[in-house]
Amino acid sequence: MPRNRPGALRTAPQHQHHRPRHWDSPAPDRVHGLSARTSLAVHRYEALSTDYYVFPGVTDSALRRYRAFLRPPGRRPRYPFLDDCTCRGCSLRDVRHARAMLDTVLRDLPPRARAELRRLVAPLDVGYLARTLPDPLADALRDPWWYRRLEGCQYAATGTV
Ligand SMILES: [Zn+2]
């Protein structure tokens, strides 16, 4: 079954929104769970990035999506799913894309901010690995670990959030 790879996603946005490339706006609210200093580093990175998938607020949105995916109580497995729309907003509904964006942000933050965000993401990673199932057909050389989990369907009656 063909899957929309992160690489493919990046080349085919359905619509783009213009935004300034410079840092001239006041700092928005603090990213939930992060210090004011790290939130500022995150906002600055988001505002200055030229990556289509990085936009102001993407880190907070990705964290919310990651938490929401893991929120349903119980031990039943959860299945990530691909969203129909590949725009940068809708793409975040795919928890794997949300995790990929957190990875992008982590890679590009200054060391102190990176360490703080990493501490926030680490327990979510543990939860993600505990609540999803390994995909035996996944390509370990091509896909990051969060993509190598069994995929579900967006419209499944089991209520994937
Ligand atoms: Zn969209």
CSV table of C-alpha atoms and ligand atoms in Angstrom, one decimal:
chain,number,residue,atom,x,y,z
A,1,MET,CA,0.0,0.0,0.0
A,2,PRO,CA,1.5,3.3,-1.0
A,3,ARG,CA,2.0,5.7,1.9
A,4,ASN,CA,2.6,9.4,1.9
A,5,ARG,CA,6.1,9.8,3.1
A,6,PRO,CA,7.4,12.8,4.9
A,7,GLY,CA,9.5,13.6,1.9
A,8,ALA,CA,6.6,13.4,-0.4
A,9,LEU,CA,4.5,15.5,1.9
A,10,ARG,CA,7.0,18.3,1.8
A,11,THR,CA,6.9,18.6,-2.0
A,12,ALA,CA,3.2,18.6,-2.4
A,13,PRO,CA,1.4,21.2,-0.2
A,14,GLN,CA,-2.1,21.9,-1.5
A,15,HIS,CA,-2.1,25.5,-0.6
A,16,GLN,CA,0.5,27.9,0.8
A,17,HIS,CA,0.0,30.9,2.9
A,18,HIS,CA,2.1,34.0,2.7
A,19,ARG,CA,3.8,35.1,5.9
A,20,PRO,CA,6.6,37.4,6.7
A,21,ARG,CA,10.1,35.9,7.0
A,22,HIS,CA,11.3,38.2,9.7
A,23,TRP,CA,10.9,38.3,13.4
A,24,ASP,CA,8.8,41.4,14.2
A,25,SER,CA,5.8,40.2,16.1
A,26,PRO,CA,5.5,40.2,19.9
A,27,ALA,CA,6.0,36.8,21.5
A,28,PRO,CA,2.7,34.8,21.6
A,29,ASP,CA,1.7,32.8,24.6
A,30,ARG,CA,4.0,30.4,26.3
A,31,VAL,CA,4.1,26.9,24.8
A,32,HIS,CA,2.2,24.7,27.2
A,33,GLY,CA,4.7,23.0,29.5
A,34,LEU,CA,7.7,25.1,28.5
A,35,SER,CA,9.5,27.9,30.3
A,36,ALA,CA,9.1,31.5,29.0
A,37,ARG,CA,12.7,31.4,27.8
A,38,THR,CA,12.3,28.2,25.8
A,39,SER,CA,8.9,29.3,24.5
A,40,LEU,CA,10.6,32.4,23.1
A,41,ALA,CA,13.3,30.3,21.4
A,42,VAL,CA,10.6,28.2,19.9
A,43,HIS,CA,8.6,31.2,18.7
A,44,ARG,CA,11.7,32.7,17.2
A,45,TYR,CA,12.6,29.5,15.4
A,46,GLU,CA,9.0,29.2,14.1
A,47,ALA,CA,8.9,32.7,12.8
A,48,LEU,CA,12.2,32.6,11.0
A,49,SER,CA,12.0,29.1,9.5
A,50,THR,CA,11.7,28.8,5.8
A,51,ASP,CA,10.3,25.3,6.0
A,52,TYR,CA,6.7,25.3,4.7
A,53,TYR,CA,5.6,22.9,7.5
A,54,VAL,CA,7.1,25.1,10.2
A,55,PHE,CA,4.7,28.0,11.1
A,56,PRO,CA,4.0,30.1,14.1
A,57,GLY,CA,2.4,27.8,16.7
A,58,VAL,CA,3.4,24.5,15.1
A,59,THR,CA,5.3,23.3,18.1
A,60,ASP,CA,2.4,23.9,20.5
A,61,SER,CA,0.0,22.3,18.0
A,62,ALA,CA,2.2,19.3,17.5
A,63,LEU,CA,2.5,18.8,21.3
A,64,ARG,CA,-1.3,19.1,21.7
A,65,ARG,CA,-1.8,16.6,19.0
A,66,TYR,CA,0.7,14.2,20.5
A,67,ARG,CA,-0.9,14.4,23.9
A,68,ALA,CA,-4.4,14.1,22.5
A,69,PHE,CA,-3.5,10.9,20.6
A,70,LEU,CA,-2.3,9.3,23.8
A,71,ARG,CA,-5.2,10.7,26.0
A,72,PRO,CA,-7.9,8.0,25.6
A,73,PRO,CA,-7.6,5.8,28.7
A,74,GLY,CA,-7.2,2.1,28.7
A,75,ARG,CA,-4.7,-0.3,27.1
A,76,ARG,CA,-6.2,-0.7,23.7
A,77,PRO,CA,-3.7,0.0,20.9
A,78,ARG,CA,-3.9,3.3,19.1
A,79,TYR,CA,-3.4,3.6,15.3
A,80,PRO,CA,-1.9,6.7,13.7
A,81,PHE,CA,-3.5,7.6,10.4
A,82,LEU,CA,-2.7,9.8,7.5
A,83,ASP,CA,-4.9,12.9,6.9
A,84,ASP,CA,-6.5,13.4,3.5
A,85,CYS,CA,-5.2,17.0,3.2
A,86,THR,CA,-1.4,17.6,3.0
A,87,CYS,CA,-1.5,21.2,4.0
A,88,ARG,CA,0.6,22.0,7.0
A,89,GLY,CA,-2.4,22.5,9.3
A,90,CYS,CA,-4.2,19.3,8.5
A,91,SER,CA,-1.0,17.3,8.3
A,92,LEU,CA,-0.7,17.7,12.1
A,93,ARG,CA,-3.7,15.5,12.5
A,94,ASP,CA,-1.4,12.6,11.6
A,95,VAL,CA,0.3,12.1,15.0
A,96,ARG,CA,3.4,10.8,13.1
A,97,HIS,CA,3.7,14.1,11.3
A,98,ALA,CA,3.2,15.9,14.6
A,99,ARG,CA,6.1,13.9,16.0
A,100,ALA,CA,8.2,14.6,12.9
A,101,MET,CA,7.6,18.3,13.4
A,102,LEU,CA,8.7,18.1,17.0
A,103,ASP,CA,11.9,16.4,15.7
A,104,THR,CA,12.5,19.2,13.2
A,105,VAL,CA,12.1,21.8,16.0
A,106,LEU,CA,14.3,19.8,18.3
A,107,ARG,CA,17.0,19.6,15.7
A,108,ASP,CA,17.1,23.4,15.1
A,109,LEU,CA,16.7,24.8,18.6
A,110,PRO,CA,19.6,26.1,20.6
A,111,PRO,CA,21.0,23.5,23.1
A,112,ARG,CA,19.2,24.7,26.3
A,113,ALA,CA,15.8,25.0,24.7
A,114,ARG,CA,16.3,21.7,22.9
A,115,ALA,CA,17.0,20.0,26.2
A,116,GLU,CA,13.9,21.4,27.8
A,117,LEU,CA,11.6,20.5,24.9
A,118,ARG,CA,13.2,17.0,24.7
A,119,ARG,CA,12.3,16.4,28.4
A,120,LEU,CA,8.7,17.3,27.5
A,121,VAL,CA,8.6,15.0,24.5
A,122,ALA,CA,10.4,12.0,26.0
A,123,PRO,CA,7.5,10.7,28.2
A,124,LEU,CA,5.1,11.2,25.2
A,125,ASP,CA,7.5,9.0,23.1
A,126,VAL,CA,7.3,6.3,25.9
A,127,GLY,CA,3.5,6.5,25.8
A,128,TYR,CA,3.4,6.4,22.0
A,129,LEU,CA,5.6,3.2,21.9
A,130,ALA,CA,3.4,1.7,24.6
A,131,ARG,CA,0.1,2.5,22.9
A,132,THR,CA,1.0,1.6,19.3
A,133,LEU,CA,2.0,-1.6,17.6
A,134,PRO,CA,5.2,-2.2,15.6
A,135,ASP,CA,4.7,-2.5,11.8
A,136,PRO,CA,6.7,-5.6,10.7
A,137,LEU,CA,6.7,-4.4,7.1
A,138,ALA,CA,8.1,-0.9,8.0
A,139,ASP,CA,11.4,0.1,6.4
A,140,ALA,CA,13.8,0.7,9.3
A,141,LEU,CA,16.3,2.3,7.0
A,142,ARG,CA,13.9,4.8,5.5
A,143,ASP,CA,11.4,5.7,8.1
A,144,PRO,CA,11.9,7.3,11.5
A,145,TRP,CA,10.8,5.1,14.4
A,146,TRP,CA,7.5,6.9,14.9
A,147,TYR,CA,6.4,5.9,11.3
A,148,ARG,CA,7.3,2.3,11.9
A,149,ARG,CA,4.0,1.6,13.8
A,150,LEU,CA,0.8,0.0,12.5
A,151,GLU,CA,-1.4,2.5,10.7
A,152,GLY,CA,-5.1,2.8,11.1
A,153,CYS,CA,-7.9,4.4,9.1
A,154,GLN,CA,-9.2,7.9,9.7
A,155,TYR,CA,-12.7,6.7,9.3
A,156,ALA,CA,-12.5,3.7,11.5
A,157,ALA,CA,-15.5,3.2,13.8
A,158,THR,CA,-13.2,2.7,16.7
A,159,GLY,CA,-12.9,6.4,17.0
A,160,THR,CA,-9.3,7.2,16.3
A,161,VAL,CA,-8.9,10.8,17.4
B,1,ZN,ZN,-5.6,21.3,4.8
